[in-house]
Short mmCIF file of C-alpha atoms in Angstrom, two decimals:
data_model
loop_
_atom_site.label_atom_id
_atom_site.label_comp_id
_atom_site.label_asym_id
_atom_site.label_seq_id
_atom_site.Cartn_x
_atom_site.Cartn_y
_atom_site.Cartn_z
CA UNK W 10 9.09 10.09 -16.92
CA UNK W 11 6.41 12.10 -18.62
CA UNK W 12 4.77 14.98 -16.79
CA UNK W 13 1.36 14.45 -15.38
CA UNK W 14 -1.44 16.97 -15.98
CA UNK W 15 -1.15 18.65 -12.63
CA UNK W 16 2.56 19.27 -12.76
CA UNK W 17 2.17 20.38 -16.32
CA UNK W 18 -0.45 22.99 -15.43
CA UNK W 19 1.59 24.22 -12.50
CA UNK W 20 4.58 24.56 -14.71
CA UNK W 21 2.59 26.66 -17.14
CA UNK W 22 1.44 28.95 -14.36
CA UNK W 23 4.92 29.27 -13.05
CA UNK W 24 6.48 29.93 -16.39
CA UNK W 25 3.81 32.50 -17.13
CA UNK W 26 4.73 34.27 -13.91
CA UNK W 27 8.39 34.16 -14.62
CA UNK W 28 7.74 35.43 -18.08
CA UNK W 29 5.70 38.34 -16.81
CA UNK W 30 8.31 39.28 -14.24
CA UNK W 31 11.42 39.19 -16.35
CA UNK W 32 10.02 38.84 -19.82
CA UNK W 33 12.64 40.47 -21.95
CA UNK W 34 15.62 38.90 -20.27
CA UNK W 35 14.18 35.44 -19.91
CA UNK W 36 12.28 35.13 -23.17
CA UNK W 37 15.15 33.46 -24.93
CA UNK W 38 15.80 31.06 -22.01
CA UNK W 39 12.23 30.07 -21.25
CA UNK W 40 11.28 28.90 -24.71
CA UNK W 41 11.59 25.32 -23.56
CA UNK W 42 9.86 24.69 -20.20
CA UNK W 43 12.24 22.70 -18.05
CA UNK W 44 11.13 20.20 -15.44
CA UNK W 45 14.34 18.45 -14.50
CA UNK W 46 13.62 18.78 -10.80
CA UNK W 47 10.05 17.49 -10.86
CA UNK W 48 10.92 14.55 -13.03
CA UNK W 49 14.47 13.53 -12.44
CA UNK W 50 16.29 11.05 -14.64
CA UNK W 51 15.77 8.13 -12.27
CA UNK W 52 12.99 5.62 -11.73
CA UNK W 53 10.50 5.95 -8.90
CA UNK W 54 9.05 2.70 -7.56
CA UNK W 55 6.78 1.13 -10.22
CA UNK W 56 7.58 3.81 -12.75
CA UNK W 57 7.12 2.88 -16.37
CA UNK W 58 10.26 2.16 -18.31
CA UNK W 59 10.73 2.74 -22.01
CA UNK W 60 13.94 0.77 -21.94
CA UNK W 61 12.80 -2.72 -20.95
CA UNK W 62 10.54 -4.59 -23.34
CA UNK W 63 7.90 -5.39 -20.70
CA UNK W 64 7.68 -1.76 -19.59
CA UNK W 65 8.69 -2.44 -15.97
CA UNK W 66 11.44 -0.50 -14.27
CA UNK W 67 11.37 -2.94 -11.29
CA UNK W 68 13.38 -5.90 -12.45
CA UNK W 69 13.36 -9.47 -11.18
CA UNK W 70 16.62 -10.87 -9.92
CA UNK W 71 18.58 -12.58 -12.67
CA UNK W 72 18.00 -16.30 -12.50
CA UNK W 73 20.28 -18.14 -10.11
CA UNK W 74 21.24 -15.12 -8.00
CA UNK W 75 20.65 -14.96 -4.27
CA UNK W 76 20.37 -11.72 -2.33
CA UNK W 77 22.51 -11.46 0.79
CA UNK W 78 20.74 -13.05 3.72
CA UNK W 79 18.21 -14.80 1.47
CA UNK W 80 19.91 -18.13 0.87
CA UNK W 81 16.88 -19.92 2.37
CA UNK W 82 18.82 -23.10 2.95
CA UNK W 83 16.76 -24.18 5.94
CA UNK W 84 14.32 -26.49 4.21
CA UNK W 85 11.95 -26.96 7.13
CA UNK W 86 11.67 -23.23 7.71
CA UNK W 87 11.18 -22.16 4.11
CA UNK W 88 9.10 -25.03 2.73
CA UNK W 89 7.45 -26.60 5.75
CA UNK W 90 8.70 -29.97 4.49
CA UNK W 91 11.35 -32.47 5.40
CA UNK W 92 12.53 -35.55 3.58
CA UNK W 93 10.51 -38.42 4.96
CA UNK W 94 12.87 -41.21 6.09
CA UNK W 95 10.58 -43.61 4.24
CA UNK W 96 11.01 -42.62 0.57
CA UNK W 97 7.92 -44.60 -0.42
CA UNK W 98 5.58 -42.81 1.97
CA UNK W 99 2.39 -41.83 0.13
CA UNK W 100 -0.25 -39.27 1.01
CA UNK W 101 -3.57 -40.89 1.85
CA UNK W 102 -6.34 -39.62 -0.40
CA UNK W 103 -10.04 -40.27 -0.77
CA UNK W 104 -12.84 -38.88 -2.92
CA UNK W 105 -15.67 -36.93 -1.33
CA UNK W 106 -19.35 -36.79 -2.30
CA UNK W 107 -18.72 -34.07 -4.90
CA UNK W 108 -15.98 -36.05 -6.59
CA UNK W 109 -13.18 -33.87 -5.19
CA UNK W 110 -9.98 -35.47 -4.01
CA UNK W 111 -9.40 -35.08 -0.28
CA UNK W 112 -5.86 -35.45 1.00
CA UNK W 113 -5.74 -36.65 4.57
CA UNK W 114 -2.13 -37.46 5.34
CA UNK W 115 0.98 -35.44 4.70
CA UNK W 116 4.07 -37.62 5.01
CA UNK W 117 6.61 -34.91 4.17
CA UNK W 118 5.20 -32.04 6.21
CA UNK W 119 7.01 -30.95 9.35
CA UNK W 120 5.06 -31.57 12.53
CA UNK W 121 6.71 -29.01 14.78
CA UNK W 122 7.21 -25.27 14.38
CA UNK W 123 10.77 -24.50 13.26
CA UNK W 124 10.75 -21.32 15.35
CA UNK W 125 9.82 -20.57 18.96
CA UNK W 126 6.08 -20.25 19.51
CA UNK W 127 5.53 -17.13 21.58
CA UNK W 128 2.62 -14.84 22.28
CA UNK W 129 4.20 -12.28 19.95
CA UNK W 130 4.24 -14.84 17.17
CA UNK W 131 0.56 -15.64 17.62
CA UNK W 132 -0.38 -11.95 17.81
CA UNK W 133 1.55 -11.26 14.64
CA UNK W 134 -0.23 -14.24 13.09
CA UNK W 135 -3.63 -12.86 14.06
CA UNK W 136 -2.74 -9.55 12.45
CA UNK W 137 -1.56 -11.17 9.21
CA UNK W 138 -4.46 -13.67 9.15
CA UNK W 139 -6.91 -10.77 9.23
CA UNK W 140 -5.19 -9.12 6.28
CA UNK W 141 -4.65 -12.06 3.97
CA UNK W 142 -6.94 -14.92 4.96
CA UNK W 143 -10.02 -13.58 6.73
CA UNK W 144 -11.69 -12.31 3.55
CA UNK W 145 -12.24 -15.95 2.52
CA UNK W 146 -11.74 -18.11 5.59
CA UNK W 147 -13.76 -15.88 7.92
CA UNK W 148 -12.82 -14.40 11.26
CA UNK W 149 -12.76 -17.76 13.07
CA UNK W 150 -11.78 -20.04 10.21
CA UNK W 151 -15.23 -21.36 9.34
CA UNK W 152 -14.80 -20.56 5.66
CA UNK W 153 -17.51 -17.89 5.56
CA UNK W 154 -15.58 -14.70 4.71
CA UNK W 155 -17.07 -11.77 2.77
CA UNK W 156 -15.55 -12.81 -0.56
CA UNK W 157 -17.05 -16.29 -0.19
CA UNK W 158 -20.42 -14.69 0.43
CA UNK W 159 -19.96 -12.87 -2.88
CA UNK W 160 -19.50 -16.13 -4.72
CA UNK W 161 -15.94 -17.40 -4.26
CA UNK W 162 -15.81 -21.22 -3.75
CA UNK W 163 -16.20 -22.02 -0.05
CA UNK W 164 -13.01 -23.21 1.65
CA UNK W 165 -13.18 -26.03 4.21
CA UNK W 166 -13.52 -25.10 7.88
CA UNK W 167 -10.36 -25.37 9.98
CA UNK W 168 -12.41 -27.06 12.67
CA UNK W 169 -12.79 -30.57 11.31
CA UNK W 170 -10.75 -33.63 12.19
CA UNK W 171 -8.84 -33.70 8.94
CA UNK W 172 -7.38 -30.21 9.33
CA UNK W 173 -7.02 -30.55 13.11
CA UNK W 174 -4.84 -33.58 12.51
CA UNK W 175 -2.91 -32.03 9.64
CA UNK W 176 0.68 -31.22 10.59
CA UNK W 177 1.75 -27.56 10.77
CA UNK W 178 3.93 -28.04 7.71
CA UNK W 179 0.82 -28.69 5.61
CA UNK W 180 -0.68 -25.30 6.47
CA UNK W 181 2.63 -23.67 5.66
CA UNK W 182 2.73 -25.47 2.34
CA UNK W 183 -0.83 -24.37 1.46
CA UNK W 184 0.06 -20.72 2.05
CA UNK W 185 3.35 -21.03 0.19
CA UNK W 186 2.17 -22.91 -2.88
CA UNK W 187 -1.60 -22.65 -2.88
CA UNK W 188 -4.08 -25.52 -2.75
CA UNK W 189 -6.74 -26.35 -5.32
CA UNK W 190 -8.78 -23.22 -5.97
CA UNK W 191 -6.74 -21.18 -3.53
CA UNK W 192 -3.81 -19.30 -5.05
CA UNK W 193 -0.36 -19.13 -3.51
CA UNK W 194 0.21 -16.42 -0.93
CA UNK W 195 3.94 -17.03 -0.77
CA UNK W 196 4.79 -13.81 -2.60
CA UNK W 197 2.53 -11.71 -0.38
CA UNK W 198 3.48 -13.20 2.99
CA UNK W 199 7.07 -13.67 4.19
CA UNK W 200 8.12 -17.08 5.52
CA UNK W 201 8.26 -15.98 9.17
CA UNK W 202 4.81 -14.43 8.85
CA UNK W 203 3.48 -17.62 7.28
CA UNK W 204 4.58 -19.52 10.39
CA UNK W 205 2.94 -16.86 12.50
CA UNK W 206 -0.33 -17.39 10.62
CA UNK W 207 -0.04 -21.15 11.09
CA UNK W 208 0.44 -20.61 14.83
CA UNK W 209 -2.67 -18.44 14.90
CA UNK W 210 -4.72 -21.04 13.00
CA UNK W 211 -3.61 -23.67 15.54
CA UNK W 212 -4.66 -21.30 18.30
CA UNK W 213 -8.08 -20.90 16.63
CA UNK W 214 -8.46 -24.67 16.40
CA UNK W 215 -7.50 -25.05 20.05
CA UNK W 216 -9.91 -22.35 21.17
CA UNK W 217 -12.80 -24.14 19.47
CA UNK W 218 -11.72 -27.53 20.73
CA UNK W 219 -9.71 -27.16 23.95
CA UNK W 220 -9.82 -30.89 24.77
CA UNK W 221 -8.16 -32.06 21.57
CA UNK W 222 -4.59 -33.21 21.86
CA UNK W 223 -3.29 -30.44 19.59
CA UNK W 224 0.16 -29.32 20.57
CA UNK W 225 2.14 -26.25 19.56
CA UNK W 226 5.58 -27.76 19.90
CA UNK W 227 8.59 -26.25 18.29
CA UNK W 228 12.11 -27.27 17.40
CA UNK W 229 13.07 -23.98 18.95
CA UNK W 230 16.72 -24.79 19.35
CA UNK W 231 17.10 -24.64 15.59
CA UNK W 232 19.23 -21.83 14.33
CA UNK W 233 16.61 -20.48 11.98
CA UNK W 234 16.03 -16.81 11.69
CA UNK W 235 13.88 -15.37 14.44
CA UNK W 236 10.65 -13.74 13.26
CA UNK W 237 12.22 -10.32 13.63
CA UNK W 238 15.29 -11.18 11.61
CA UNK W 239 13.42 -12.99 8.90
CA UNK W 240 10.71 -10.38 8.49
CA UNK W 241 12.98 -8.14 6.50
CA UNK W 242 11.37 -5.44 4.44
CA UNK W 243 10.44 -6.67 1.03
CA UNK W 244 11.70 -4.69 -1.92
CA UNK W 245 8.79 -3.75 -4.13
CA UNK W 246 8.34 -6.12 -7.03
CA UNK W 247 11.78 -7.60 -7.07
CA UNK W 248 11.36 -10.98 -5.45
CA UNK W 249 11.30 -13.85 -7.76
CA UNK W 250 9.28 -15.07 -10.65
CA UNK W 251 5.82 -14.59 -9.18
CA UNK W 252 5.80 -10.89 -9.84
CA UNK W 253 3.53 -9.74 -12.52
CA UNK W 254 2.42 -6.25 -13.27
CA UNK W 255 2.01 -3.35 -10.99
CA UNK W 256 4.00 -0.96 -13.14
CA UNK W 257 3.06 2.66 -13.12
CA UNK B 11 1.07 78.92 -21.53
CA UNK B 12 -1.84 76.52 -21.31
CA UNK B 13 -1.68 73.96 -18.60
CA UNK B 14 -1.20 70.42 -19.83
CA UNK B 15 -2.74 68.87 -16.74
CA UNK B 16 -5.97 70.13 -15.33
CA UNK B 17 -6.54 70.11 -11.63
CA UNK B 18 -8.52 66.87 -11.85
CA UNK B 19 -5.36 65.15 -13.08
CA UNK B 20 -4.20 65.10 -9.49
CA UNK B 21 -7.08 62.79 -8.67
CA UNK B 22 -6.38 60.59 -11.65
CA UNK B 23 -2.79 60.30 -10.55
CA UNK B 24 -3.82 59.37 -7.02
CA UNK B 25 -6.40 56.89 -8.22
CA UNK B 26 -3.97 55.21 -10.56
CA UNK B 27 -1.39 54.94 -7.84
CA UNK B 28 -3.88 53.37 -5.48
CA UNK B 29 -5.21 51.06 -8.15
CA UNK B 30 -1.75 49.83 -9.07
CA UNK B 31 -1.27 48.80 -5.45
CA UNK B 32 -4.78 47.37 -5.30
CA UNK B 33 -4.38 45.48 -8.55
CA UNK B 34 -1.08 44.06 -7.39
CA UNK B 35 -2.76 42.98 -4.16
CA UNK B 36 -5.72 41.42 -5.92
CA UNK B 37 -3.40 39.80 -8.44
CA UNK B 38 -1.27 38.34 -5.69
CA UNK B 39 -4.34 37.06 -3.87
CA UNK B 40 -5.69 35.55 -7.09
CA UNK B 41 -2.36 33.87 -7.66
CA UNK B 42 -2.27 32.32 -4.17
CA UNK B 43 -5.82 31.08 -4.70
CA UNK B 44 -5.05 29.73 -8.14
CA UNK B 45 -1.96 27.95 -6.84
CA UNK B 46 -4.11 26.23 -4.20
CA UNK B 47 -6.96 25.45 -6.57
CA UNK B 48 -7.74 21.91 -7.51
CA UNK B 49 -7.07 22.86 -11.13
CA UNK B 50 -3.39 23.09 -10.23
CA UNK B 51 -3.03 20.72 -7.28
CA UNK B 52 -5.25 17.98 -8.67
CA UNK B 53 -7.18 17.82 -5.41
CA UNK B 54 -10.54 16.03 -5.73
CA UNK B 55 -9.97 15.20 -9.39
CA UNK B 56 -11.01 11.66 -10.18
CA UNK B 57 -8.51 9.90 -12.39
CA UNK B 58 -9.83 7.30 -14.82
CA UNK B 59 -8.07 3.94 -14.86
CA UNK B 60 -7.67 1.17 -17.42
CA UNK B 61 -9.89 -1.05 -15.24
CA UNK B 62 -12.86 0.31 -13.32
CA UNK B 63 -11.40 -0.77 -10.00
CA UNK B 64 -13.48 0.37 -7.05
CA UNK B 65 -12.11 0.80 -3.52
CA UNK B 66 -15.69 1.28 -2.39
CA UNK B 67 -16.53 -2.30 -3.38
CA UNK B 68 -13.29 -3.98 -2.40
CA UNK B 69 -12.59 -2.14 0.86
CA UNK B 70 -15.96 -0.74 1.90
CA UNK B 71 -18.23 -3.64 0.94
CA UNK B 72 -15.90 -6.64 0.98
CA UNK B 73 -13.69 -5.52 3.86
CA UNK B 74 -10.33 -6.25 2.23
CA UNK B 75 -7.45 -4.73 4.21
CA UNK B 76 -5.29 -2.10 2.47
CA UNK B 77 -2.23 -4.28 2.99
CA UNK B 78 -3.70 -7.17 1.01
CA UNK B 79 -2.95 -5.06 -2.07
CA UNK B 80 -0.62 -2.29 -0.88
CA UNK B 81 1.74 -4.78 0.70
CA UNK B 82 4.82 -2.71 1.33
CA UNK B 83 3.15 0.26 2.99
CA UNK B 84 4.46 -0.76 6.43
CA UNK B 85 8.00 -1.46 5.35
CA UNK B 86 9.09 0.79 2.48
CA UNK B 87 8.76 4.30 1.08
CA UNK B 88 6.30 3.23 -1.58
CA UNK B 89 2.93 1.84 -0.54
CA UNK B 90 3.24 -0.81 -3.23
CA UNK B 91 0.77 -1.61 -5.96
CA UNK B 92 -0.96 -4.98 -6.34
CA UNK B 93 0.45 -7.27 -9.00
CA UNK B 94 -1.96 -8.77 -11.50
CA UNK B 95 -1.58 -12.05 -9.67
CA UNK B 96 -3.06 -10.41 -6.59
CA UNK B 97 -6.22 -9.58 -8.51
CA UNK B 98 -6.27 -13.12 -9.89
CA UNK B 99 -6.28 -14.58 -6.36
CA UNK B 100 -9.97 -13.78 -6.40
CA UNK B 101 -10.84 -13.05 -10.00
CA UNK B 102 -9.58 -16.38 -11.33
CA UNK B 103 -12.75 -17.74 -9.71
CA UNK B 104 -14.94 -14.72 -9.14
CA UNK B 105 -16.44 -13.02 -12.18
CA UNK B 106 -13.84 -14.87 -14.20
CA UNK B 107 -15.65 -14.17 -17.48
CA UNK B 108 -16.74 -10.57 -16.87
CA UNK B 109 -15.76 -8.46 -19.89
CA UNK B 110 -14.62 -5.48 -17.82
CA UNK B 111 -12.00 -7.71 -16.18
CA UNK B 112 -10.52 -8.66 -19.53
CA UNK B 113 -7.56 -6.22 -19.18
CA UNK B 114 -6.63 -8.08 -15.97
CA UNK B 115 -6.79 -11.49 -17.61
CA UNK B 116 -4.88 -10.20 -20.64
CA UNK B 117 -2.20 -8.80 -18.35
CA UNK B 118 -1.95 -12.16 -16.56
CA UNK B 119 -1.83 -14.14 -19.81
CA UNK B 120 0.75 -11.96 -21.54
CA UNK B 121 2.81 -11.17 -18.45
CA UNK B 122 2.36 -7.46 -19.19
CA UNK B 123 1.75 -5.11 -16.26
CA UNK B 124 -1.43 -3.07 -16.02
CA UNK B 125 -0.59 0.59 -16.31
CA UNK B 126 -2.45 2.38 -13.54
CA UNK B 127 -2.52 6.15 -13.82
CA UNK B 128 -1.01 7.94 -10.85
CA UNK B 129 -3.37 9.83 -8.63
CA UNK B 130 -0.86 11.13 -6.09
CA UNK B 131 2.44 12.27 -7.49
CA UNK B 132 4.87 14.40 -5.55
CA UNK B 133 7.60 16.22 -7.46
CA UNK B 134 10.74 14.10 -7.36
CA UNK B 135 12.68 16.69 -5.35
CA UNK B 136 10.52 15.74 -2.35
CA UNK B 137 11.32 12.69 -0.26
CA UNK B 138 8.28 10.93 1.13
CA UNK B 139 8.16 7.65 3.00
CA UNK B 140 5.04 5.70 3.95
CA UNK B 141 6.60 3.35 6.49
CA UNK B 142 7.57 5.98 9.04
CA UNK B 143 4.14 7.59 8.97
CA UNK B 144 2.47 4.21 9.50
CA UNK B 145 4.89 3.32 12.30
CA UNK B 146 4.24 6.63 14.08
CA UNK B 147 0.46 6.36 13.99
CA UNK B 148 -0.60 8.48 11.02
CA UNK B 149 -3.67 6.78 9.54
CA UNK B 150 -4.27 6.22 5.83
CA UNK B 151 -7.47 8.23 6.03
CA UNK B 152 -5.69 11.24 7.59
CA UNK B 153 -3.83 11.73 4.33
CA UNK B 154 -5.95 9.91 1.75
CA UNK B 155 -9.45 10.54 3.08
CA UNK B 156 -12.33 8.07 2.97
CA UNK B 157 -10.81 5.69 0.40
CA UNK B 158 -13.29 3.00 1.42
CA UNK B 159 -16.07 5.19 0.00
CA UNK B 160 -14.33 6.11 -3.26
CA UNK B 161 -15.47 4.35 -6.44
CA UNK B 162 -12.58 6.22 -8.09
CA UNK B 163 -9.60 7.40 -6.06
CA UNK B 164 -9.02 11.13 -5.85
CA UNK B 165 -6.57 13.28 -3.92
CA UNK B 166 -8.17 14.28 -0.63
CA UNK B 167 -5.41 16.79 0.16
CA UNK B 168 -3.36 19.19 -1.95
CA UNK B 169 -0.01 17.46 -1.22
CA UNK B 170 1.48 20.94 -1.15
CA UNK B 171 4.34 21.73 1.17
CA UNK B 172 2.09 23.74 3.48
CA UNK B 173 -0.07 20.65 3.97
CA UNK B 174 2.88 18.46 5.01
CA UNK B 175 4.20 21.21 7.26
CA UNK B 176 0.96 21.93 9.12
CA UNK B 177 1.14 18.36 10.40
CA UNK B 178 4.89 18.23 10.92
CA UNK B 179 4.55 21.31 13.15
CA UNK B 180 1.96 19.68 15.41
CA UNK B 181 1.78 15.94 14.74
CA UNK B 182 0.11 15.43 18.13
CA UNK B 183 -3.08 16.89 16.61
CA UNK B 184 -3.24 14.20 13.95
CA UNK B 185 -1.79 10.92 15.19
CA UNK B 186 -3.79 7.95 16.43
CA UNK B 187 -2.98 4.64 18.15
CA UNK B 188 -1.04 2.31 15.84
CA UNK B 189 -3.79 -0.28 16.00
CA UNK B 190 -6.17 2.20 14.30
CA UNK B 191 -3.94 3.20 11.38
CA UNK B 192 -5.77 1.01 8.85
CA UNK B 193 -9.19 1.55 10.36
CA UNK B 194 -11.18 3.61 7.87
CA UNK B 195 -14.04 4.12 10.32
CA UNK B 196 -11.78 5.88 12.85
CA UNK B 197 -12.70 9.49 13.62
CA UNK B 198 -10.14 12.00 14.93
CA UNK B 199 -12.13 12.60 18.12
CA UNK B 200 -12.07 8.89 18.98
CA UNK B 201 -8.86 9.73 20.85
CA UNK B 202 -8.68 12.71 23.18
CA UNK B 203 -5.87 15.26 23.12
CA UNK B 204 -4.21 14.05 26.31
CA UNK B 205 -3.91 10.53 24.91
CA UNK B 206 -2.50 11.88 21.66
CA UNK B 207 0.10 13.93 23.51
CA UNK B 208 1.09 10.75 25.32
CA UNK B 209 1.27 8.84 22.02
CA UNK B 210 3.68 11.44 20.71
CA UNK B 211 5.97 10.66 23.63
CA UNK B 212 5.47 6.88 23.39
CA UNK B 213 6.16 6.81 19.66
CA UNK B 214 9.25 8.98 20.16
CA UNK B 215 8.15 11.55 17.59
CA UNK B 216 10.90 14.09 17.20
CA UNK B 217 10.77 17.83 17.74
CA UNK B 218 9.04 20.36 15.56
CA UNK B 219 12.44 21.77 14.59
CA UNK B 220 13.59 18.40 13.28
CA UNK B 221 10.40 17.68 11.39
CA UNK B 222 10.16 21.07 9.70
CA UNK B 223 13.83 21.29 8.80
CA UNK B 224 14.17 21.52 5.02
CA UNK B 225 16.44 18.52 4.72
CA UNK B 226 13.80 16.21 6.20
CA UNK B 227 11.90 16.34 2.94
CA UNK B 228 14.40 17.80 0.49
CA UNK B 229 17.43 15.57 0.69
#
């Protein structure tokens, strides 16, 4: 809650003026410059706190608490996974020429969108894809974004058989939890927006390969939140354990 | 009895009367200028940060969208600041050993936030909200200037009340289509006045009386 330079200087000017105008009367009062209105005894977003040990005024929820409307009990919608009826189902993996492990089957991933696939959803997905993914994956998903050109490891293209055959739940899982050298985007992108991005990636794959038997089916009769309802505004820096930093 | 004042004293009296008025005028003018000067408003002052973060590189050269880092700008009052993890999305791989990124890695390791110094800071008796401006087609660059060309962020505008008001009086002179809000290459004359007048209607922007009423910003 300390004053910044600018406010400080302005205060000096102002107090000098006041002093000049009503010097005698005010001299006793104005000895201490007051700034209670500029800097009120409350925290602005991201303001530094002297009270909490880590210096953050934005606190995480206490462990085990759930905000109203954020129970997230719909597993398919919030994780992209279901319990495979066959408990012994294993992901098929192989090793590529560079010695990296390649996963090519995803037994627990959902295969259908848990929300209705509409044009609005795909448009929203395009918008979000261009904010969060394009810098690495490139405009059309070829893995040639600007940041990759500056030296970030190249992601795989979306337009090969392995990722064309991957179920939608896998894409959702990659965004939510990260994958190899790619970090998780779960804390930056809301669940409904993640599905929107997945729908857009599917649309990209289809546009490059219209004859493939890709389908954009959805279990639309599910009672999951609609994109509008689930895309609730996110409180700054108060959602879960992934928040680090950002204090001011 | 000798006269105390000679005749010329009349002139002195007149001159001093005029100069008092003049001095007061000049003083008042100087004060209005000083109050608008960047010394007091902080306009154009570059603020140094704990890490030499450059919007010019990240936005201008690498084309990262504002919302990648300022995530809540569309939904809340605050634009939101990137968490250390957001930097690590790229810098865990990219320039992962560069010494000038050490504060970022230290922050990530120790779970201690980076303390950015504020560039824009309204007094707390003013209510400001990003989300409504974004929703009604006010572009980032209208208020913050060419951030994509700034190695160090500075205040493009004074953030004084008269600056807010000159737009709230006639928002139709400043708004742009929603799709262009984040476009830093957009120029005001990319949209003609007739279209902007129509946007004001389409976006249901309220009357000048509403927007300049004191309680809009002082609540």
